[in-house]
Coordinates of C-alpha atoms and ligand atoms in Angstrom, one line a residue:
M1 CA 94.3 29.0 61.8
N2 CA 96.0 25.7 62.9
N3 CA 93.3 23.8 64.6
R4 CA 95.0 20.7 63.0
N5 CA 91.7 19.3 62.8
D6 CA 91.2 19.9 59.0
V7 CA 92.5 17.2 55.9
E8 CA 93.7 18.9 52.7
I9 CA 94.2 17.3 49.4
V10 CA 97.3 17.7 47.1
L11 CA 96.4 16.3 43.3
V12 CA 99.6 15.8 41.9
G13 CA 99.5 16.1 37.7
N14 CA 100.0 18.3 35.0
E15 CA 97.0 16.7 33.1
L16 CA 95.2 18.0 35.9
L17 CA 96.4 21.8 35.1
M18 CA 96.5 21.9 31.5
G19 CA 93.0 20.4 31.8
E20 CA 93.6 17.3 29.5
R21 CA 91.8 15.1 32.7
S22 CA 89.2 16.4 35.0
D23 CA 89.5 15.5 38.6
S24 CA 87.9 13.1 40.3
H25 CA 89.5 12.1 43.2
L26 CA 88.0 15.4 45.0
H27 CA 84.3 14.1 44.1
Y28 CA 85.2 10.8 45.5
L29 CA 87.5 11.5 48.9
G30 CA 85.1 14.8 49.8
R31 CA 82.6 12.4 50.2
E32 CA 83.8 9.6 51.6
L33 CA 85.7 11.5 54.7
L34 CA 82.0 13.6 54.7
R35 CA 80.6 10.1 55.6
N36 CA 83.1 9.3 58.2
G37 CA 82.6 12.8 59.6
V38 CA 85.7 14.3 58.3
G39 CA 85.3 17.5 55.7
V40 CA 87.9 18.4 53.4
A41 CA 89.2 22.1 54.3
R42 CA 91.3 22.8 51.5
S43 CA 92.5 21.2 48.4
H44 CA 95.6 21.9 46.0
T45 CA 96.6 21.1 42.4
V46 CA 100.0 20.9 41.7
S47 CA 101.9 20.5 39.0
D48 CA 104.6 17.0 38.6
A49 CA 107.5 19.3 39.5
V50 CA 109.2 18.5 42.7
D51 CA 109.5 21.7 44.4
D52 CA 105.8 22.3 43.5
I53 CA 105.2 19.4 45.0
A54 CA 107.7 19.8 48.0
D55 CA 106.3 23.8 48.5
V56 CA 102.5 22.6 49.0
V57 CA 103.2 19.7 51.0
G58 CA 105.6 21.6 53.4
D59 CA 103.7 24.0 54.0
R60 CA 100.3 21.7 54.4
R61 CA 101.5 19.6 57.1
S62 CA 102.3 22.3 59.2
K63 CA 99.1 23.1 59.2
A64 CA 96.4 20.5 58.3
R65 CA 96.3 17.6 60.4
V66 CA 96.3 15.1 57.7
V67 CA 97.5 15.7 54.1
I68 CA 96.0 13.3 51.3
V69 CA 98.7 13.2 48.3
T70 CA 97.8 12.0 44.9
G71 CA 99.3 11.1 41.7
G72 CA 102.6 11.0 40.6
L73 CA 104.0 7.6 42.1
G74 CA 104.6 5.5 38.9
P75 CA 107.4 4.6 37.8
T76 CA 109.0 7.0 34.5
P77 CA 110.6 9.6 35.3
D78 CA 107.8 13.0 35.3
D79 CA 106.4 10.6 38.0
V80 CA 108.0 12.5 41.1
T81 CA 105.4 12.9 43.9
R82 CA 108.2 10.3 46.2
E83 CA 111.1 13.2 46.1
G84 CA 108.9 15.8 46.5
V85 CA 106.9 14.7 49.8
A86 CA 110.8 13.6 50.7
K87 CA 112.0 17.4 50.0
A88 CA 108.8 18.5 51.9
L89 CA 109.6 16.4 55.0
G90 CA 113.5 17.5 54.2
V91 CA 114.1 13.3 54.7
G92 CA 116.2 10.8 52.0
L93 CA 114.2 8.7 50.0
E94 CA 115.2 4.6 51.2
F95 CA 114.6 1.6 49.4
D96 CA 112.5 -0.8 50.9
E97 CA 113.1 -4.5 49.8
P98 CA 109.3 -6.3 50.6
S99 CA 108.3 -3.8 48.4
W100 CA 110.1 -4.2 45.4
D101 CA 109.5 -8.1 46.1
A102 CA 105.6 -7.5 45.7
I103 CA 105.9 -5.3 42.8
R104 CA 107.8 -8.6 40.9
R105 CA 105.1 -10.8 41.8
F106 CA 102.2 -8.4 41.0
F107 CA 104.4 -8.2 37.4
D108 CA 105.0 -12.2 37.8
E109 CA 101.5 -12.9 38.0
R110 CA 100.7 -11.1 35.2
G111 CA 103.5 -12.9 32.7
R112 CA 105.5 -10.2 32.9
T113 CA 108.8 -8.6 34.4
A114 CA 109.8 -5.7 36.3
T115 CA 113.0 -3.7 35.1
D116 CA 115.1 -1.5 37.0
V117 CA 112.6 1.6 36.3
N118 CA 110.5 0.1 38.6
R119 CA 112.5 -0.4 41.3
R120 CA 112.1 3.3 42.1
Q121 CA 108.3 2.6 42.6
A122 CA 109.8 0.7 46.1
M123 CA 111.4 3.8 47.0
F124 CA 110.0 5.9 50.1
P125 CA 110.9 8.8 52.5
A126 CA 112.5 7.6 55.4
G127 CA 109.9 7.1 58.2
S128 CA 107.0 6.3 55.9
E129 CA 104.9 3.7 56.4
V130 CA 104.2 1.5 53.1
L131 CA 100.4 1.0 52.2
P132 CA 100.4 -2.0 50.5
N133 CA 98.4 -1.3 46.6
P134 CA 97.2 -4.8 45.0
L135 CA 95.2 -3.2 42.3
G136 CA 98.7 -1.2 40.5
T137 CA 102.0 -1.3 40.8
A138 CA 102.9 1.5 42.5
P139 CA 102.5 0.6 47.0
G140 CA 101.6 4.5 48.7
F141 CA 102.8 5.4 51.8
A142 CA 102.1 7.3 55.1
V143 CA 104.5 9.5 57.2
D144 CA 104.3 11.3 60.4
S145 CA 105.6 14.9 60.0
G146 CA 105.8 18.2 61.1
G147 CA 102.2 17.3 63.3
A148 CA 100.8 16.3 60.5
T149 CA 99.9 12.7 58.5
V150 CA 100.9 13.0 55.1
I151 CA 99.6 9.8 53.1
V152 CA 100.2 9.5 49.9
L153 CA 98.4 7.6 47.3
P154 CA 99.3 6.4 43.5
G155 CA 96.8 7.9 40.7
P156 CA 94.3 5.9 39.0
P157 CA 91.1 6.2 40.3
V158 CA 90.5 2.4 41.1
E159 CA 94.0 2.2 43.2
V160 CA 92.5 5.8 45.1
H161 CA 89.2 4.6 45.8
H162 CA 90.8 0.7 47.1
M163 CA 93.5 1.8 49.0
F164 CA 91.5 4.4 50.3
E165 CA 88.8 2.6 52.0
A166 CA 91.4 -0.3 52.8
E167 CA 94.2 2.0 54.3
V168 CA 93.0 5.4 54.3
I169 CA 89.4 5.2 56.5
P170 CA 91.0 3.1 59.0
R171 CA 93.9 5.8 59.8
I172 CA 91.3 8.8 59.6
R173 CA 88.9 6.6 62.1
A174 CA 92.0 6.6 64.4
I175 CA 93.3 10.0 63.8
F176 CA 89.5 12.0 64.4
Q177 CA 87.5 9.7 66.3
R178 CA 84.7 11.3 64.4
E179 CA 81.1 9.5 63.7
P180 CA 79.9 9.5 60.3
V181 CA 78.1 11.8 59.3
R182 CA 74.7 10.8 57.9
V183 CA 73.6 11.7 54.3
E184 CA 70.6 11.6 52.9
T185 CA 70.3 12.0 49.4
F186 CA 66.6 12.4 47.8
R187 CA 66.2 12.4 43.6
T188 CA 64.0 14.1 40.9
I189 CA 63.4 14.7 37.6
G190 CA 61.6 16.6 36.1
V191 CA 61.0 19.3 38.4
G192 CA 63.8 21.9 38.0
E193 CA 65.7 23.2 40.4
S194 CA 63.7 26.7 40.2
N195 CA 61.1 24.8 40.6
L196 CA 61.5 22.7 43.3
R197 CA 62.9 25.7 45.5
E198 CA 59.7 27.4 44.4
L199 CA 57.3 24.8 45.4
F200 CA 59.5 23.4 48.1
G201 CA 61.9 25.8 50.0
K202 CA 59.9 26.8 52.5
R203 CA 59.5 23.1 53.0
L204 CA 63.6 22.6 52.9
D205 CA 64.2 25.8 55.1
G206 CA 62.1 24.1 58.1
I207 CA 64.8 21.3 58.0
T208 CA 66.6 21.6 61.5
N209 CA 69.5 18.6 61.8
Y210 CA 70.6 18.6 58.5
R211 CA 72.3 21.5 56.4
V212 CA 70.1 21.3 52.6
S213 CA 71.9 21.5 49.7
Y214 CA 70.6 21.3 45.8
L215 CA 72.6 19.3 43.7
P216 CA 71.5 20.1 39.7
S217 CA 72.5 17.3 36.8
R218 CA 71.5 17.8 33.4
F219 CA 68.5 15.7 34.3
S220 CA 67.9 15.8 37.1
V221 CA 67.7 17.9 40.9
D222 CA 69.4 15.5 44.2
I223 CA 68.3 17.7 47.6
V224 CA 71.0 16.2 49.8
L225 CA 70.6 16.6 53.5
T226 CA 74.2 16.4 55.5
E227 CA 74.0 15.8 59.4
R228 CA 74.6 18.9 61.1
V229 CA 78.2 18.7 62.7
G230 CA 77.4 18.0 66.7
S231 CA 73.5 16.8 65.8
S232 CA 73.6 13.7 68.3
D233 CA 70.1 13.2 67.7
R234 CA 69.3 9.9 66.2
K235 CA 65.5 9.5 66.0
G236 CA 65.0 13.0 65.3
L237 CA 67.0 12.9 62.0
D238 CA 65.1 9.7 61.4
E239 CA 62.3 11.3 61.4
E240 CA 63.2 14.5 59.8
A241 CA 64.7 12.4 56.4
A242 CA 61.3 10.3 56.8
R243 CA 59.0 13.4 57.0
L244 CA 60.7 14.8 54.0
E245 CA 60.1 11.5 51.7
R246 CA 56.6 11.6 52.7
D247 CA 56.5 15.7 51.8
L248 CA 58.4 15.1 48.5
R249 CA 56.0 11.7 47.5
D250 CA 53.1 13.7 48.4
E251 CA 54.3 17.3 46.7
F252 CA 55.9 15.0 43.9
G253 CA 54.8 11.9 42.8
N254 CA 56.7 9.9 40.4
Y255 CA 59.2 12.7 40.0
F256 CA 60.6 11.8 42.8
Y257 CA 62.1 8.6 42.2
E258 CA 64.7 7.6 45.0
R259 CA 65.5 8.3 48.6
G260 CA 69.4 7.1 48.5
E261 CA 71.8 7.0 46.3
R262 CA 70.7 4.8 43.2
S263 CA 70.3 6.1 39.3
L264 CA 67.3 5.6 37.8
F265 CA 68.4 3.4 35.4
H266 CA 69.3 1.2 38.9
V267 CA 65.7 1.7 40.6
V268 CA 64.4 0.5 37.2
H269 CA 66.4 -2.3 37.0
D270 CA 65.8 -3.4 40.6
L271 CA 61.9 -2.8 40.1
L272 CA 61.8 -5.4 36.9
V273 CA 64.0 -7.7 38.7
S274 CA 61.6 -7.7 41.3
R275 CA 58.8 -7.8 39.7
R276 CA 59.7 -10.2 37.0
E277 CA 59.0 -8.3 33.9
T278 CA 61.1 -7.4 30.9
L279 CA 62.3 -5.0 29.0
A280 CA 63.2 -4.4 25.1
V281 CA 64.7 -1.3 23.7
A282 CA 65.1 0.5 20.3
E283 CA 67.1 3.3 20.1
S284 CA 67.6 5.8 17.3
L285 CA 69.3 9.3 18.4
T286 CA 70.3 7.4 22.2
G287 CA 72.7 5.3 20.2
G288 CA 72.5 2.6 22.7
W289 CA 73.1 4.9 25.7
I290 CA 70.2 3.2 27.5
S291 CA 71.3 -0.3 27.5
K292 CA 74.7 1.0 28.0
R293 CA 73.4 2.4 31.1
F294 CA 71.0 -0.6 32.1
T295 CA 74.1 -3.1 31.7
D296 CA 76.0 -0.7 33.7
V297 CA 74.7 -2.5 36.5
S298 CA 75.6 -6.0 37.3
G299 CA 72.4 -8.7 36.8
S300 CA 70.7 -7.0 33.8
S301 CA 70.0 -10.2 32.1
A302 CA 67.3 -10.9 34.4
Y303 CA 65.1 -8.8 32.4
L304 CA 67.1 -6.9 29.4
L305 CA 66.0 -8.6 26.1
G306 CA 67.6 -7.0 24.2
D307 CA 68.3 -3.4 21.7
V308 CA 68.5 -2.9 18.5
V309 CA 70.2 0.9 17.7
A310 CA 68.3 1.3 14.3
Y311 CA 69.7 5.1 13.0
A312 CA 68.5 4.3 9.4
D313 CA 65.0 4.8 8.2
E314 CA 65.2 0.9 7.0
T315 CA 66.9 -0.7 10.1
K316 CA 63.7 0.9 11.7
V317 CA 62.0 -1.0 8.9
Q318 CA 63.4 -4.0 8.8
L319 CA 64.2 -4.9 12.5
L320 CA 61.6 -3.2 14.0
G321 CA 58.2 -3.4 12.0
V322 CA 58.0 0.3 11.0
Q323 CA 56.1 0.6 8.3
R324 CA 57.7 2.5 5.2
D325 CA 54.0 4.5 5.2
T326 CA 54.5 5.9 8.3
L327 CA 58.1 6.7 7.4
E328 CA 57.1 8.6 4.8
Q329 CA 54.2 10.1 5.9
F330 CA 55.1 11.6 9.4
G331 CA 59.4 11.0 9.1
A332 CA 61.7 9.2 11.7
V333 CA 60.7 11.9 14.3
S334 CA 57.3 11.8 14.8
E335 CA 55.2 10.6 17.3
E336 CA 53.5 7.2 14.6
T337 CA 57.1 6.4 14.2
C338 CA 58.4 6.3 17.5
T339 CA 55.1 4.1 18.7
E340 CA 55.5 1.4 16.1
M341 CA 59.3 1.4 17.2
A342 CA 58.4 0.4 20.9
H343 CA 55.8 -1.2 19.4
G344 CA 58.0 -3.6 17.6
I345 CA 60.5 -4.3 19.4
R346 CA 58.7 -5.3 22.6
H347 CA 56.3 -8.1 19.7
R348 CA 60.0 -9.0 18.0
L349 CA 61.8 -9.8 20.8
G350 CA 58.4 -10.5 23.5
A351 CA 59.3 -8.3 26.4
S352 CA 56.9 -7.4 28.9
Y353 CA 58.1 -3.4 28.1
G354 CA 59.5 -1.6 24.9
L355 CA 61.1 1.4 25.2
A356 CA 61.8 3.6 22.2
T357 CA 63.7 6.9 21.5
T358 CA 64.0 9.1 18.4
G359 CA 64.8 12.8 17.6
I360 CA 67.1 15.3 16.5
A361 CA 70.4 15.3 18.8
G362 CA 71.9 18.2 17.0
P363 CA 73.7 20.7 16.1
T364 CA 72.8 19.9 12.7
G365 CA 69.4 18.0 11.0
G366 CA 66.9 21.1 13.0
T367 CA 64.5 22.6 10.5
A368 CA 61.8 25.3 11.3
K369 CA 59.5 22.2 11.7
K370 CA 61.8 19.4 13.5
P371 CA 63.8 21.5 15.8
V372 CA 66.8 20.4 17.1
G373 CA 66.1 18.7 20.2
L374 CA 62.7 17.7 19.2
T375 CA 62.3 14.1 20.8
Y376 CA 60.2 11.3 20.8
I377 CA 60.1 8.9 23.8
G378 CA 57.7 6.2 24.1
V379 CA 56.5 3.1 26.4
S380 CA 55.0 -0.2 25.3
W381 CA 53.4 -2.4 27.5
D382 CA 51.0 -5.3 26.7
G383 CA 47.9 -3.3 26.2
G384 CA 49.1 0.3 25.4
C385 CA 51.7 2.8 24.4
L386 CA 52.6 6.0 25.6
V387 CA 54.7 8.4 24.1
K388 CA 56.0 11.8 25.2
R389 CA 57.4 15.2 22.6
Q390 CA 59.8 16.8 24.1
V391 CA 62.2 19.7 22.8
Y392 CA 65.3 19.1 25.0
L393 CA 67.7 21.6 25.1
G394 CA 71.1 21.9 25.2
T395 CA 74.2 20.3 23.3
R396 CA 74.4 16.6 21.2
D397 CA 75.4 14.7 24.7
D398 CA 72.8 16.7 26.7
V399 CA 69.6 15.8 24.6
R400 CA 70.6 12.1 24.5
L401 CA 71.5 12.3 28.3
R402 CA 67.8 13.4 28.7
A403 CA 66.2 11.8 26.2
S404 CA 67.3 8.3 27.9
H405 CA 66.7 9.6 31.0
G406 CA 63.1 10.8 30.2
V407 CA 62.4 7.2 29.1
V408 CA 63.5 5.6 31.3
W409 CA 61.2 7.4 33.5
M410 CA 58.3 7.4 31.4
L411 CA 59.0 3.4 32.7
F412 CA 59.6 4.3 36.3
D413 CA 56.2 5.6 36.3
R414 CA 54.7 3.1 34.5
L415 CA 55.9 0.5 36.7
K416 CA 55.0 2.1 39.9
S417 CA 51.3 3.4 38.4
A418 CA 50.8 -0.3 36.8
Ligands
ATP1 P1 100.8 5.2 36.8 O1 101.6 3.6 37.9 O2 99.3 4.6 36.9 O3 101.9 5.8 36.4 P2 101.0 7.2 39.3 O4 100.4 6.7 40.8 O5 101.8 7.9 39.0 O6 99.9 5.9 38.5 P3 99.7 9.4 37.7 O7 100.5 8.8 36.7 O8 100.0 11.0 38.3 O9 99.3 8.3 38.5 O10 97.8 9.0 36.9 C1 97.4 7.5 36.6 C2 96.2 7.7 36.1 O11 95.1 8.5 36.8 C3 96.3 8.7 34.7 O12 95.6 8.4 33.7 C4 96.1 10.1 35.5 O13 95.1 10.8 34.4 C5 94.6 9.5 36.7 N1 94.8 10.8 37.5 C6 95.7 10.7 37.9 N2 95.3 12.0 39.4 C7 94.1 12.1 38.8 C8 92.5 12.7 39.4 N3 93.1 13.8 40.6 N4 91.8 12.6 38.7 C9 91.6 11.6 37.6 N5 92.7 11.3 37.2 C10 92.9 10.9 37.9

């Protein structure tokens, strides 16, 4: 149906078709467009071939209102998106002197020199408006044709995100003139999708102003409410989301950890910063994952004192103060060792809290008594220590990811209860 209300996405890249790279643009563009009141009707993935690009863009520009194309604007001969789009529109490529100046400046500022191959990046289909790209060498372009606006962006995600915000969103708003769609995210951990449905499905079915979806990941389930298009009752939306927040808290307590978009690590980060408390970490099977995730959030030096990746038994003894006897009697993967790791790191670094993980990530190393996935996670504080035994399922990475989130959730629970 040609209702000219749609946005379609064309992702260009052999690497996407060959499975060498997972697409991340649709995830980003779909979400951001929706926030601006516009849904993505279709997405197409095509190879780096002029005819493939021309076929899809040529077809979709006569049906969709906006076609966003990403990738293939680089300087090398396999980057042929500009040629493909020009062919789709039935126009030639034209050289744009100001863009060539900007490309040369981009290289100059980095002590490099633009070569003749880069000149291609200053070529645009006739009638295009150039979209500047301050983060890379390839400018994008927008061109109206056949009733559609075709917007072409380079491939690197960081460039797509920047240009989308700076260049595409204002155009989308002007074309569609939609109100942003409200999206409310409620994050749970340790509940499980089927459990959530069973315990809470009826409650969610009663929601009227929003469309409800469950988004499970390897360690958590998000409940996402997306405002129904056309619902203009702001007060009703606010009240419905606030009621759900209250009910989730009543039903799931601290297993419901966030209304919003922050990760569990970010939530704990904010709690530690506001409480002016500190954290020390001792990791075995998680191999540094926990401090990586905390340091992903800027400002983590306010509380994160350090992390010891104590993979070998001897390191657990030397750097964390785990007793040799404990290791001999109970083994490295045990409640006793985990307790000593959590206490040990907290004392040695003088932190308010110590976290520890020790387990068998697999796929090798499991025994009948200690199977793959067996993990102990612990949190130590002044006056106590809690250690949990878990058997995580899945691949090596699943086990490590779940252990990282499991122990950080324990800290979250402690912070909320203390
Ligand atoms: P460059 O000037 O860097 O060559 P380009 O516009 O030619 O940019 P591509 O070469 O297609 O873009 O892609 C650049 C990088 O962005 C590559 O690493 C590519 O794998 C990545 N990329 C392209 N499209 C996507 C996508 N849909 N999802 C995730 N990454 C992508």
